[in-house]
Amino acid sequence: MTSAASTASAATPRLTFQAGSRQHRMFQLAGWACFVIPMLVLPYVLPSFRVAQLAQAVGWGIAILGMNMVIGWSGLISLGHIAFTGLGAYTTTILINESRFDMWMTLPVAFVVCFLFGALVGLPALKIRGLYLALITLALALTFPILIKIEGGGIARRTGGDNGRTIKEGLKPTGWMRSLLGISGKDASSQVAIYKYFCMLIIAGICFLLVRNIMKSSPGRGMLAIRDNQIGAAVSGVPLNKHKVLTFALSAAFAGIGGSMIASSLGAIGPTLVGPEYATLTLMGLVLCGVATLHGCWLGGLAVVFLQDLAPRWIKAVPGVDIDPIFAGALFGLILVLVPFFMPRGIVQFARWLKARFVRVIPQIPRASVV
Amino acid sequence: MTRFAPHISERDLDMASRPKWLNGSTVLYAAMAVVLLILLGPIFRGGSQLFLQRVFDSLNNGAVYAVTAISLVLIFKATTLINFAQGNIAMFGAYVCYQLSVKMGWPVWPSIFVAMIVMAIVGAAIERTLIRPFGPADHLPVVLITFGLASILLALAGAIWGLEFLAFPSPFPAKPGDRFTIGGAFFRYETVGTLLVLAVMLVVLFAILGRTKMGLAFRAVSSNVESARLVGVHTGRTLQFGWALAAALSVLGACLVAKQTNLEPSFMAKLTIFAFAAAVLGGLDSIGGSVIGAFIVAVVQSLVTGYGQQVAGFGWLKSNFALVVAFALILVVLLFKPEGLYGTKRIERV
Amino acid sequence: MSEPVLEVSDLGASYGAIQVLRNINFVVNAGEVVVILGANGAGKTTTLRSVCAMVATSGSVRLFGEEVRTHDTADIVRRGVAHVPQGRGTFPELSVLDNLRLGAYVRKDKEIASDIDQWTTVFPRLGERKDQAAGSLSGGEQQMLAVARAMMSRPKLLLLDEPSLGLAPLIIEDLFGRFAALNKDTGTTMLVVEQNAEIALDIADRGYVLEAGQIVLEGTSNELHSNDAVRAAYLGA
C-alpha cells in the first residue's frame, strides 16, 4: 500500500521526511529548540515581574493540565476543577504557615489530598452525565470560595477568609543553587524570581512526563475510550466506574499541584483566585489553546496570566470606546463564544494542521520478517 | 430516538437488586422529611405566627423561581440543552425595562412587556446564530458559548448602565402598609401580585403549547425531533420560538424580583441557581414539575434559613445558606433521581 | 404514461466516512406497491432516509419529476411524502389525537377533523385511546397510529420502514392486509422496506433486493417469489 501520498492535501508539502531518519530527528530537535531555548533564556533577559508572571503561567499550565485530563481526554465536562486548584493552593499555604512544612514537602501532601477529594467528586460523576455534570461541577466551583470563608471549625482562621493568606516561607534558593543557576549576589528579587521560575519548570516537566505516560498507558486509553463512546468502551471491557473515578482523582491531583505551585510563586492565596472568574479563565485558556493536547496546557497557562494582564489595556486602547477595563470579562466571554466556531480544537491543533500542510513525515513501513 | 419507550434502561437493571420502594422519589421525600423534622423544634418554639410569615415569604420567592425555572425547562425540553446564559439574558431584560420606565418615564407594565419582546428577539437570534450550528449531542461547545454569552451580557450591562445598585420600580403596590394580615403574619400585596402573574403566565403558556400550531410543533420537537421533521415541522424555527419564549419569560421573572434585590449586573446569579434547583427537582423537562419544585425549594430555603441557625451546627453557614440549600438539593436530586420528581426518565438506546 | 412518483438514480449514501449505499437505481410508479428486501445491515433504512434527505447522499432523487436530493426533509415531506420510520416514530408523550394532528401539520384545509374521524374508524383501537399518551400503546397499536398519522397528510407517496419489526405474526398479517386495502382503496403509492420477504411480496407489485448497499435483483413480486436465490436467502425455502 502506498503511503499517505494518495490522501495528500492540496498544497504539496515543502518538506518531506522519512520517519526516524537523520533529517527527521534534526527537524524535531530544531522544533524542540525553538521552545526550549526561549524557556531557558527568557528569565535572564526579562524584568523580574515578567519572570514572576511566567512562573505563574507555568503554574496555571499545570492546573490546566489537570482540567485537560478530565475535559479533553475523558470528555467529562467539569467546570469545577478550579476548586481543586484552590484546594492544593490552600493546603500548601496552611501547611507552610501552620505546620512549618518545607514547600517541596507540601507537594506530595497536596497531591494526595486532591487525589482523595477528586475521587470523592468522581463518585457522583458516575451517575451524572453530560450537561448535568457540568451543572453540578459548576456548583462546586461556586461553592468552594464560600466554603473557604466558613467561620466555624477554625476554617476561616486558617484560610484567611476573605482576605486570603500570604505564605511565610516561600521558595528561596540556597547557596549552591545560586551558583548553579548563575545568579549573582546583588539583585535579590530577580534572583528569587528566576529560581522560582526554574522550580516551576522542573515540576511542570515532571507533571508533563507523568501525564504523557499515563495517557499512553492503560488508564489513559481507557479515558479516551470513555470519551469517544462510553457504551462501546463498557462492552469492550473498560471498567467504567473505576476509570471515571480514577480520572477525576488524577486530574484533581494535578490541578492541586498546579494550585500549590501558583500559591508558592505568588507567595499568597485568596478566594478570588479560586472562584468563578478563574474557573472561566482556565476554561478559556484550555479551549483556546488546545483541548486534549499536552502542549496546549502551557499555552493556556500563558493565556490565563497574560490575557488577564493585557486585556484591560487593549480595551482602553480601542479608540472611541470609553469602557472601564473591568470589562475584560467580556473579552474572555467573547473568546469562549468564538472558539467553537473558529478554532474548535484550539491553537495547538491549528498549528499542527498548519504544520501538516508544509511538512510530511512518511512512516516507516514495517519490514516483514523472513522466516 | 424516543425517550419514553417500554425498554429496559440501565437504571432498571441497576435497581433490579434493590427493594421496590427504595427508589429516587422516596429518597428525595425522605430527605425533605428529615430536614423538616430537624427543624421541628425551632419551629414550635418560634410560634405559629413566625412560621406563617416564613411560609408567606417563601410563596413570593417560589413564584419568582417558578417563572425563571420554566424558561430553563422550555429550552431543555426542546433541545436537552442547559442554557447557562439564561440568568443574564433575564438581567439584561430587566435593565431594558429600567431604561424604559425610569429613564424614559414609561409606566411599569408596558416597560416589562416591551423588554420581554426585545429579549425574545435576542433569544431567537442567539439560537439561530450561536446554537443551531452545533448538534444536540455536542455539549462542550454549548457550555462554552452560553458561558461566554453570560460574561458578555454581564459586561455589556455594566458598560451601559454602570455597576452601582439601581432602584427598580415595583410592578405591584409595595409600600410597607400594602399587605393583608393572616393569622398574625403579613401577606404582602406583592406576593399576591407575583402569584397572580405566575398563574396567568401558566394559563397563557399552556394555551400556547396546547392549542396553537406552533405549540404543537414545539411539543413535537421536544418529544421526537426526527419524527417532527418527518411531519414537516421546521425544527429550526420551532426551536427559535422556544428560545424566544424562554427569554421573554425569564425577563418577566427578573422584573418581578428586581424591586426586591436592587438592580446590578450580577443580581440574577443567585436567582438562576435557585431556578436551576427548582427545575432539577421538579424535572428539567416538566413545566408543571418545575413550578412545584420552585415552591418546594422556596419553602425549604425559607425554613432552613429562618430556623436553621437555631439548630446546633448550622450557624456556620450563615450568609449563603439559601445557596447551599440549593446546591445540596441539586446534588441529591441528580444522584438519586436525575429526572426529578416529574420529569421523564431518560433512556439511552444502545 | 405519467412520470414515476419516485425515481432514484445512482444514489450513494454515507454516514461520515462510511459508504453505505452504492449506485442504487429504482423506480416507483403511481399506484404501485414496491418492496425493497434485504437482510439486516443491507442499507434498507438508509435508502428510505436518503429519499427524505436525512443522510448525506450523492446521485439523483427525483420526486414527481423534480430533483429533490439536496432539499430539506421538511420540504420533501411537504411535497406529499409520508415516512413511517423504523420503530414507529410516534411522539410518545403526546396523545394519540395530537399525534394525528401532527400528521396533518402541513395541511391548511378544513377537512382535518373529518380525516381524524375517518382514521379512528378504520383503526378503532386508536379511537378508543384518543387521549392516551402514544407511548403507552402496544407495538401493534403504535404501528397503526404511525400509519394513520402518515395518512393524515394525504400523501402521494407512503414510505414504510420495516413495519413488521417487533410485531406478533397475527398482527403483522392484519397490518399488511390493511396496507393492501389502503393501496386499493385510496390508490396511495407505497414503498415498503422489509426483512420479512414473505408477507411483503404478498402485497407488492414489484420488488428489489438489496445486499450490502447495492441492488442485486429486481422484478415483479411473482418473479421474486419464484426466484431461487431469493427463496433460499429470504423465504427459507
PDB file of N, CA, C and O in Angstrom, chain B residues 2-6 210 213-214 216-217 219-234 238 285 344 349, chain C residues 49 52 54 72-75 77-78 81 83 85 89-94 98 101-108 135-136 149:
ATOM      1  N   THR B   2     -36.590   7.901  20.809  1.00  0.00           N
ATOM      2  CA  THR B   2     -37.681   8.243  21.724  1.00  0.00           C
ATOM      3  C   THR B   2     -37.208   8.114  23.161  1.00  0.00           C
ATOM      4  O   THR B   2     -36.284   7.368  23.463  1.00  0.00           O
ATOM      5  N   ARG B   3     -37.834   8.859  24.034  1.00  0.00           N
ATOM      6  CA  ARG B   3     -37.389   8.823  25.421  1.00  0.00           C
ATOM      7  C   ARG B   3     -38.262   7.922  26.275  1.00  0.00           C
ATOM      8  O   ARG B   3     -37.838   7.400  27.262  1.00  0.00           O
ATOM      9  N   PHE B   4     -39.498   7.821  25.931  1.00  0.00           N
ATOM     10  CA  PHE B   4     -40.426   7.087  26.778  1.00  0.00           C
ATOM     11  C   PHE B   4     -40.750   5.805  26.051  1.00  0.00           C
ATOM     12  O   PHE B   4     -41.670   5.749  25.258  1.00  0.00           O
ATOM     13  N   ALA B   5     -39.990   4.800  26.229  1.00  0.00           N
ATOM     14  CA  ALA B   5     -40.227   3.563  25.493  1.00  0.00           C
ATOM     15  C   ALA B   5     -40.187   2.405  26.469  1.00  0.00           C
ATOM     16  O   ALA B   5     -39.416   2.414  27.417  1.00  0.00           O
ATOM     17  N   PRO B   6     -41.014   1.425  26.268  1.00  0.00           N
ATOM     18  CA  PRO B   6     -41.019   0.276  27.172  1.00  0.00           C
ATOM     19  C   PRO B   6     -39.779  -0.582  26.982  1.00  0.00           C
ATOM     20  O   PRO B   6     -39.838  -1.686  26.480  1.00  0.00           O
ATOM     21  N   GLY B 210     -50.720  24.057  24.079  1.00  0.00           N
ATOM     22  CA  GLY B 210     -51.726  23.055  23.830  1.00  0.00           C
ATOM     23  C   GLY B 210     -52.623  23.349  22.654  1.00  0.00           C
ATOM     24  O   GLY B 210     -53.157  22.445  22.035  1.00  0.00           O
ATOM     25  N   LYS B 213     -50.705  25.944  16.723  1.00  0.00           N
ATOM     26  CA  LYS B 213     -49.932  25.071  15.849  1.00  0.00           C
ATOM     27  C   LYS B 213     -48.460  25.104  16.254  1.00  0.00           C
ATOM     28  O   LYS B 213     -47.780  24.077  16.286  1.00  0.00           O
ATOM     29  N   MET B 214     -47.981  26.295  16.574  1.00  0.00           N
ATOM     30  CA  MET B 214     -46.583  26.434  16.967  1.00  0.00           C
ATOM     31  C   MET B 214     -46.326  25.658  18.256  1.00  0.00           C
ATOM     32  O   MET B 214     -45.298  25.015  18.419  1.00  0.00           O
ATOM     33  N   LEU B 216     -47.949  23.028  19.250  1.00  0.00           N
ATOM     34  CA  LEU B 216     -47.947  21.610  18.894  1.00  0.00           C
ATOM     35  C   LEU B 216     -46.599  21.225  18.299  1.00  0.00           C
ATOM     36  O   LEU B 216     -46.025  20.183  18.624  1.00  0.00           O
ATOM     37  N   ALA B 217     -46.101  22.081  17.429  1.00  0.00           N
ATOM     38  CA  ALA B 217     -44.803  21.820  16.818  1.00  0.00           C
ATOM     39  C   ALA B 217     -43.725  21.759  17.887  1.00  0.00           C
ATOM     40  O   ALA B 217     -42.841  20.904  17.856  1.00  0.00           O
ATOM     41  N   ARG B 219     -44.058  20.931  21.038  1.00  0.00           N
ATOM     42  CA  ARG B 219     -44.167  19.690  21.792  1.00  0.00           C
ATOM     43  C   ARG B 219     -43.686  18.509  20.966  1.00  0.00           C
ATOM     44  O   ARG B 219     -43.098  17.562  21.492  1.00  0.00           O
ATOM     45  N   ALA B 220     -43.909  18.588  19.666  1.00  0.00           N
ATOM     46  CA  ALA B 220     -43.430  17.512  18.798  1.00  0.00           C
ATOM     47  C   ALA B 220     -41.913  17.459  18.798  1.00  0.00           C
ATOM     48  O   ALA B 220     -41.306  16.397  18.939  1.00  0.00           O
ATOM     49  N   VAL B 221     -41.284  18.630  18.664  1.00  0.00           N
ATOM     50  CA  VAL B 221     -39.826  18.673  18.639  1.00  0.00           C
ATOM     51  C   VAL B 221     -39.267  18.201  19.969  1.00  0.00           C
ATOM     52  O   VAL B 221     -38.262  17.502  20.027  1.00  0.00           O
ATOM     53  N   SER B 222     -39.963  18.554  21.061  1.00  0.00           N
ATOM     54  CA  SER B 222     -39.492  18.122  22.377  1.00  0.00           C
ATOM     55  C   SER B 222     -39.587  16.618  22.517  1.00  0.00           C
ATOM     56  O   SER B 222     -38.811  16.011  23.237  1.00  0.00           O
ATOM     57  N   SER B 223     -40.580  16.035  21.860  1.00  0.00           N
ATOM     58  CA  SER B 223     -40.823  14.617  22.052  1.00  0.00           C
ATOM     59  C   SER B 223     -39.945  13.754  21.151  1.00  0.00           C
ATOM     60  O   SER B 223     -39.369  12.782  21.595  1.00  0.00           O
ATOM     61  N   ASN B 224     -39.857  14.103  19.890  1.00  0.00           N
ATOM     62  CA  ASN B 224     -39.138  13.246  18.945  1.00  0.00           C
ATOM     63  C   ASN B 224     -38.768  14.105  17.744  1.00  0.00           C
ATOM     64  O   ASN B 224     -39.561  14.290  16.835  1.00  0.00           O
ATOM     65  N   VAL B 225     -37.552  14.611  17.763  1.00  0.00           N
ATOM     66  CA  VAL B 225     -37.220  15.650  16.789  1.00  0.00           C
ATOM     67  C   VAL B 225     -37.175  15.108  15.359  1.00  0.00           C
ATOM     68  O   VAL B 225     -37.554  15.792  14.403  1.00  0.00           O
ATOM     69  N   GLU B 226     -36.779  13.838  15.229  1.00  0.00           N
ATOM     70  CA  GLU B 226     -36.705  13.305  13.871  1.00  0.00           C
ATOM     71  C   GLU B 226     -38.101  13.125  13.289  1.00  0.00           C
ATOM     72  O   GLU B 226     -38.354  13.472  12.131  1.00  0.00           O
ATOM     73  N   SER B 227     -38.998  12.590  14.086  1.00  0.00           N
ATOM     74  CA  SER B 227     -40.371  12.449  13.600  1.00  0.00           C
ATOM     75  C   SER B 227     -40.990  13.801  13.317  1.00  0.00           C
ATOM     76  O   SER B 227     -41.821  13.927  12.412  1.00  0.00           O
ATOM     77  N   ALA B 228     -40.590  14.791  14.096  1.00  0.00           N
ATOM     78  CA  ALA B 228     -41.132  16.129  13.846  1.00  0.00           C
ATOM     79  C   ALA B 228     -40.751  16.581  12.453  1.00  0.00           C
ATOM     80  O   ALA B 228     -41.558  17.132  11.709  1.00  0.00           O
ATOM     81  N   ARG B 229     -39.492  16.331  12.073  1.00  0.00           N
ATOM     82  CA  ARG B 229     -39.089  16.688  10.715  1.00  0.00           C
ATOM     83  C   ARG B 229     -39.911  15.928   9.701  1.00  0.00           C
ATOM     84  O   ARG B 229     -40.270  16.460   8.650  1.00  0.00           O
ATOM     85  N   LEU B 230     -40.216  14.670  10.038  1.00  0.00           N
ATOM     86  CA  LEU B 230     -40.934  13.844   9.079  1.00  0.00           C
ATOM     87  C   LEU B 230     -42.387  14.245   8.904  1.00  0.00           C
ATOM     88  O   LEU B 230     -43.025  13.813   7.953  1.00  0.00           O
ATOM     89  N   VAL B 231     -42.924  15.033   9.822  1.00  0.00           N
ATOM     90  CA  VAL B 231     -44.284  15.520   9.577  1.00  0.00           C
ATOM     91  C   VAL B 231     -44.251  16.925   9.010  1.00  0.00           C
ATOM     92  O   VAL B 231     -45.275  17.577   8.889  1.00  0.00           O
ATOM     93  N   GLY B 232     -43.074  17.391   8.702  1.00  0.00           N
ATOM     94  CA  GLY B 232     -42.977  18.674   8.020  1.00  0.00           C
ATOM     95  C   GLY B 232     -42.743  19.859   8.921  1.00  0.00           C
ATOM     96  O   GLY B 232     -42.833  21.002   8.481  1.00  0.00           O
ATOM     97  N   VAL B 233     -42.442  19.602  10.190  1.00  0.00           N
ATOM     98  CA  VAL B 233     -42.184  20.727  11.093  1.00  0.00           C
ATOM     99  C   VAL B 233     -40.803  21.300  10.790  1.00  0.00           C
ATOM    100  O   VAL B 233     -39.828  20.570  10.662  1.00  0.00           O
ATOM    101  N   HIS B 234     -40.716  22.605  10.706  1.00  0.00           N
ATOM    102  CA  HIS B 234     -39.414  23.237  10.553  1.00  0.00           C
ATOM    103  C   HIS B 234     -38.791  23.351  11.938  1.00  0.00           C
ATOM    104  O   HIS B 234     -39.114  24.255  12.699  1.00  0.00           O
ATOM    105  N   THR B 238     -38.938  26.294  15.038  1.00  0.00           N
ATOM    106  CA  THR B 238     -39.617  25.943  16.281  1.00  0.00           C
ATOM    107  C   THR B 238     -38.704  26.159  17.475  1.00  0.00           C
ATOM    108  O   THR B 238     -39.123  26.673  18.507  1.00  0.00           O
ATOM    109  N   ASP B 285     -37.641  18.572  32.228  1.00  0.00           N
ATOM    110  CA  ASP B 285     -38.494  18.708  31.056  1.00  0.00           C
ATOM    111  C   ASP B 285     -39.965  18.739  31.430  1.00  0.00           C
ATOM    112  O   ASP B 285     -40.821  18.425  30.622  1.00  0.00           O
ATOM    113  N   THR B 344     -39.392  13.043  32.643  1.00  0.00           N
ATOM    114  CA  THR B 344     -39.429  11.708  32.034  1.00  0.00           C
ATOM    115  C   THR B 344     -38.054  11.085  32.135  1.00  0.00           C
ATOM    116  O   THR B 344     -37.035  11.725  31.960  1.00  0.00           O
ATOM    117  N   ARG B 349     -30.769   4.441  24.101  1.00  0.00           N
ATOM    118  CA  ARG B 349     -30.762   3.253  23.264  1.00  0.00           C
ATOM    119  C   ARG B 349     -29.338   2.956  22.836  1.00  0.00           C
ATOM    120  O   ARG B 349     -28.618   3.828  22.418  1.00  0.00           O
TER     121      ARG B 349
ATOM    122  N   ARG C  49     -34.206   6.758   4.182  1.00  0.00           N
ATOM    123  CA  ARG C  49     -33.755   8.026   4.749  1.00  0.00           C
ATOM    124  C   ARG C  49     -33.130   8.901   3.668  1.00  0.00           C
ATOM    125  O   ARG C  49     -33.190  10.126   3.729  1.00  0.00           O
ATOM    126  N   CYS C  52     -35.665  10.882   1.896  1.00  0.00           N
ATOM    127  CA  CYS C  52     -36.121  12.044   2.661  1.00  0.00           C
ATOM    128  C   CYS C  52     -35.002  12.986   3.035  1.00  0.00           C
ATOM    129  O   CYS C  52     -35.169  13.844   3.892  1.00  0.00           O
ATOM    130  N   MET C  54     -32.273  12.606   4.777  1.00  0.00           N
ATOM    131  CA  MET C  54     -31.859  12.585   6.169  1.00  0.00           C
ATOM    132  C   MET C  54     -30.439  12.068   6.332  1.00  0.00           C
ATOM    133  O   MET C  54     -29.939  11.959   7.446  1.00  0.00           O
ATOM    134  N   ASP C  72     -34.461  20.160   1.881  1.00  0.00           N
ATOM    135  CA  ASP C  72     -34.711  19.932   3.291  1.00  0.00           C
ATOM    136  C   ASP C  72     -35.695  18.785   3.479  1.00  0.00           C
ATOM    137  O   ASP C  72     -36.593  18.603   2.665  1.00  0.00           O
ATOM    138  N   THR C  73     -35.570  18.049   4.581  1.00  0.00           N
ATOM    139  CA  THR C  73     -36.531  16.985   4.863  1.00  0.00           C
ATOM    140  C   THR C  73     -37.953  17.534   4.905  1.00  0.00           C
ATOM    141  O   THR C  73     -38.869  16.989   4.276  1.00  0.00           O
ATOM    142  N   ALA C  74     -38.143  18.611   5.649  1.00  0.00           N
ATOM    143  CA  ALA C  74     -39.488  19.171   5.786  1.00  0.00           C
ATOM    144  C   ALA C  74     -40.035  19.574   4.424  1.00  0.00           C
ATOM    145  O   ALA C  74     -41.227  19.414   4.153  1.00  0.00           O
ATOM    146  N   ASP C  75     -39.172  20.047   3.553  1.00  0.00           N
ATOM    147  CA  ASP C  75     -39.615  20.459   2.232  1.00  0.00           C
ATOM    148  C   ASP C  75     -40.084  19.260   1.411  1.00  0.00           C
ATOM    149  O   ASP C  75     -41.103  19.305   0.722  1.00  0.00           O
ATOM    150  N   VAL C  77     -41.171  16.476   2.586  1.00  0.00           N
ATOM    151  CA  VAL C  77     -42.417  15.992   3.183  1.00  0.00           C
ATOM    152  C   VAL C  77     -43.599  16.801   2.673  1.00  0.00           C
ATOM    153  O   VAL C  77     -44.663  16.268   2.382  1.00  0.00           O
ATOM    154  N   ARG C  78     -43.370  18.098   2.558  1.00  0.00           N
ATOM    155  CA  ARG C  78     -44.465  18.951   2.107  1.00  0.00           C
ATOM    156  C   ARG C  78     -44.864  18.712   0.662  1.00  0.00           C
ATOM    157  O   ARG C  78     -45.888  19.187   0.209  1.00  0.00           O
ATOM    158  N   VAL C  81     -44.888  13.469   0.649  1.00  0.00           N
ATOM    159  CA  VAL C  81     -44.273  12.208   1.028  1.00  0.00           C
ATOM    160  C   VAL C  81     -44.518  11.994   2.517  1.00  0.00           C
ATOM    161  O   VAL C  81     -44.365  12.907   3.319  1.00  0.00           O
ATOM    162  N   HIS C  83     -43.406   9.431   5.681  1.00  0.00           N
ATOM    163  CA  HIS C  83     -42.409   8.419   6.017  1.00  0.00           C
ATOM    164  C   HIS C  83     -42.719   7.875   7.401  1.00  0.00           C
ATOM    165  O   HIS C  83     -42.775   8.605   8.374  1.00  0.00           O
ATOM    166  N   PRO C  85     -41.075   5.860  10.023  1.00  0.00           N
ATOM    167  CA  PRO C  85     -39.711   5.366  10.245  1.00  0.00           C
ATOM    168  C   PRO C  85     -39.683   4.056  11.017  1.00  0.00           C
ATOM    169  O   PRO C  85     -40.686   3.610  11.573  1.00  0.00           O
ATOM    170  N   GLY C  89     -41.724   5.778  15.291  1.00  0.00           N
ATOM    171  CA  GLY C  89     -41.544   7.228  15.272  1.00  0.00           C
ATOM    172  C   GLY C  89     -42.720   8.000  15.796  1.00  0.00           C
ATOM    173  O   GLY C  89     -42.973   9.117  15.363  1.00  0.00           O
ATOM    174  N   THR C  90     -43.467   7.439  16.728  1.00  0.00           N
ATOM    175  CA  THR C  90     -44.562   8.213  17.310  1.00  0.00           C
ATOM    176  C   THR C  90     -43.998   9.227  18.287  1.00  0.00           C
ATOM    177  O   THR C  90     -42.832   9.186  18.658  1.00  0.00           O
ATOM    178  N   PHE C  91     -44.834  10.156  18.695  1.00  0.00           N
ATOM    179  CA  PHE C  91     -44.480  11.120  19.722  1.00  0.00           C
ATOM    180  C   PHE C  91     -45.015  10.574  21.029  1.00  0.00           C
ATOM    181  O   PHE C  91     -46.189  10.749  21.363  1.00  0.00           O
ATOM    182  N   PRO C  92     -44.164   9.914  21.790  1.00  0.00           N
ATOM    183  CA  PRO C  92     -44.670   9.103  22.902  1.00  0.00           C
ATOM    184  C   PRO C  92     -45.392   9.883  24.001  1.00  0.00           C
ATOM    185  O   PRO C  92     -46.342   9.385  24.574  1.00  0.00           O
ATOM    186  N   GLU C  93     -44.915  11.119  24.280  1.00  0.00           N
ATOM    187  CA  GLU C  93     -45.559  11.832  25.379  1.00  0.00           C
ATOM    188  C   GLU C  93     -46.855  12.497  24.948  1.00  0.00           C
ATOM    189  O   GLU C  93     -47.656  12.910  25.782  1.00  0.00           O
ATOM    190  N   LEU C  94     -47.034  12.652  23.656  1.00  0.00           N
ATOM    191  CA  LEU C  94     -48.239  13.338  23.185  1.00  0.00           C
ATOM    192  C   LEU C  94     -49.385  12.344  23.027  1.00  0.00           C
ATOM    193  O   LEU C  94     -49.169  11.156  22.845  1.00  0.00           O
ATOM    194  N   ASP C  98     -53.096  14.159  19.381  1.00  0.00           N
ATOM    195  CA  ASP C  98     -52.071  15.103  18.984  1.00  0.00           C
ATOM    196  C   ASP C  98     -51.167  14.513  17.912  1.00  0.00           C
ATOM    197  O   ASP C  98     -50.725  15.203  16.996  1.00  0.00           O
ATOM    198  N   ARG C 101     -52.989  14.888  14.763  1.00  0.00           N
ATOM    199  CA  ARG C 101     -52.985  16.296  14.335  1.00  0.00           C
ATOM    200  C   ARG C 101     -51.643  16.660  13.706  1.00  0.00           C
ATOM    201  O   ARG C 101     -51.574  17.399  12.733  1.00  0.00           O
ATOM    202  N   LEU C 102     -50.574  16.126  14.315  1.00  0.00           N
ATOM    203  CA  LEU C 102     -49.261  16.429  13.762  1.00  0.00           C
ATOM    204  C   LEU C 102     -49.103  15.833  12.374  1.00  0.00           C
ATOM    205  O   LEU C 102     -48.419  16.401  11.513  1.00  0.00           O
ATOM    206  N   GLY C 103     -49.772  14.702  12.166  1.00  0.00           N
ATOM    207  CA  GLY C 103     -49.708  14.125  10.829  1.00  0.00           C
ATOM    208  C   GLY C 103     -50.207  15.104   9.784  1.00  0.00           C
ATOM    209  O   GLY C 103     -49.712  15.161   8.667  1.00  0.00           O
ATOM    210  N   ALA C 104     -51.185  15.910  10.197  1.00  0.00           N
ATOM    211  CA  ALA C 104     -51.776  16.864   9.257  1.00  0.00           C
ATOM    212  C   ALA C 104     -51.109  18.223   9.333  1.00  0.00           C
ATOM    213  O   ALA C 104     -51.662  19.212   8.843  1.00  0.00           O
ATOM    214  N   TYR C 105     -49.929  18.281   9.941  1.00  0.00           N
ATOM    215  CA  TYR C 105     -49.280  19.566  10.199  1.00  0.00           C
ATOM    216  C   TYR C 105     -49.147  20.422   8.948  1.00  0.00           C
ATOM    217  O   TYR C 105     -49.291  21.633   8.992  1.00  0.00           O
ATOM    218  N   VAL C 106     -48.839  19.773   7.816  1.00  0.00           N
ATOM    219  CA  VAL C 106     -48.573  20.586   6.629  1.00  0.00           C
ATOM    220  C   VAL C 106     -49.843  20.998   5.897  1.00  0.00           C
ATOM    221  O   VAL C 106     -49.797  21.755   4.948  1.00  0.00           O
ATOM    222  N   ARG C 107     -50.975  20.489   6.369  1.00  0.00           N
ATOM    223  CA  ARG C 107     -52.211  20.803   5.655  1.00  0.00           C
ATOM    224  C   ARG C 107     -52.824  22.075   6.179  1.00  0.00           C
ATOM    225  O   ARG C 107     -52.769  22.391   7.353  1.00  0.00           O
ATOM    226  N   LYS C 108     -53.463  22.793   5.260  1.00  0.00           N
ATOM    227  CA  LYS C 108     -54.118  24.024   5.691  1.00  0.00           C
ATOM    228  C   LYS C 108     -55.618  23.994   5.426  1.00  0.00           C
ATOM    229  O   LYS C 108     -56.302  24.972   5.621  1.00  0.00           O
ATOM    230  N   GLY C 135     -47.095   6.703  23.805  1.00  0.00           N
ATOM    231  CA  GLY C 135     -46.073   5.773  24.264  1.00  0.00           C
ATOM    232  C   GLY C 135     -46.650   4.621  25.067  1.00  0.00           C
ATOM    233  O   GLY C 135     -45.990   3.609  25.277  1.00  0.00           O
ATOM    234  N   SER C 136     -47.910   4.751  25.514  1.00  0.00           N
ATOM    235  CA  SER C 136     -48.484   3.693  26.334  1.00  0.00           C
ATOM    236  C   SER C 136     -49.212   2.658  25.481  1.00  0.00           C
ATOM    237  O   SER C 136     -49.739   1.685  25.998  1.00  0.00           O
ATOM    238  N   ARG C 149     -51.125   8.363  11.177  1.00  0.00           N
ATOM    239  CA  ARG C 149     -50.528   9.692  11.179  1.00  0.00           C
ATOM    240  C   ARG C 149     -49.974  10.022   9.811  1.00  0.00           C
ATOM    241  O   ARG C 149     -50.126  11.130   9.299  1.00  0.00           O
TER     242      ARG C 149
END
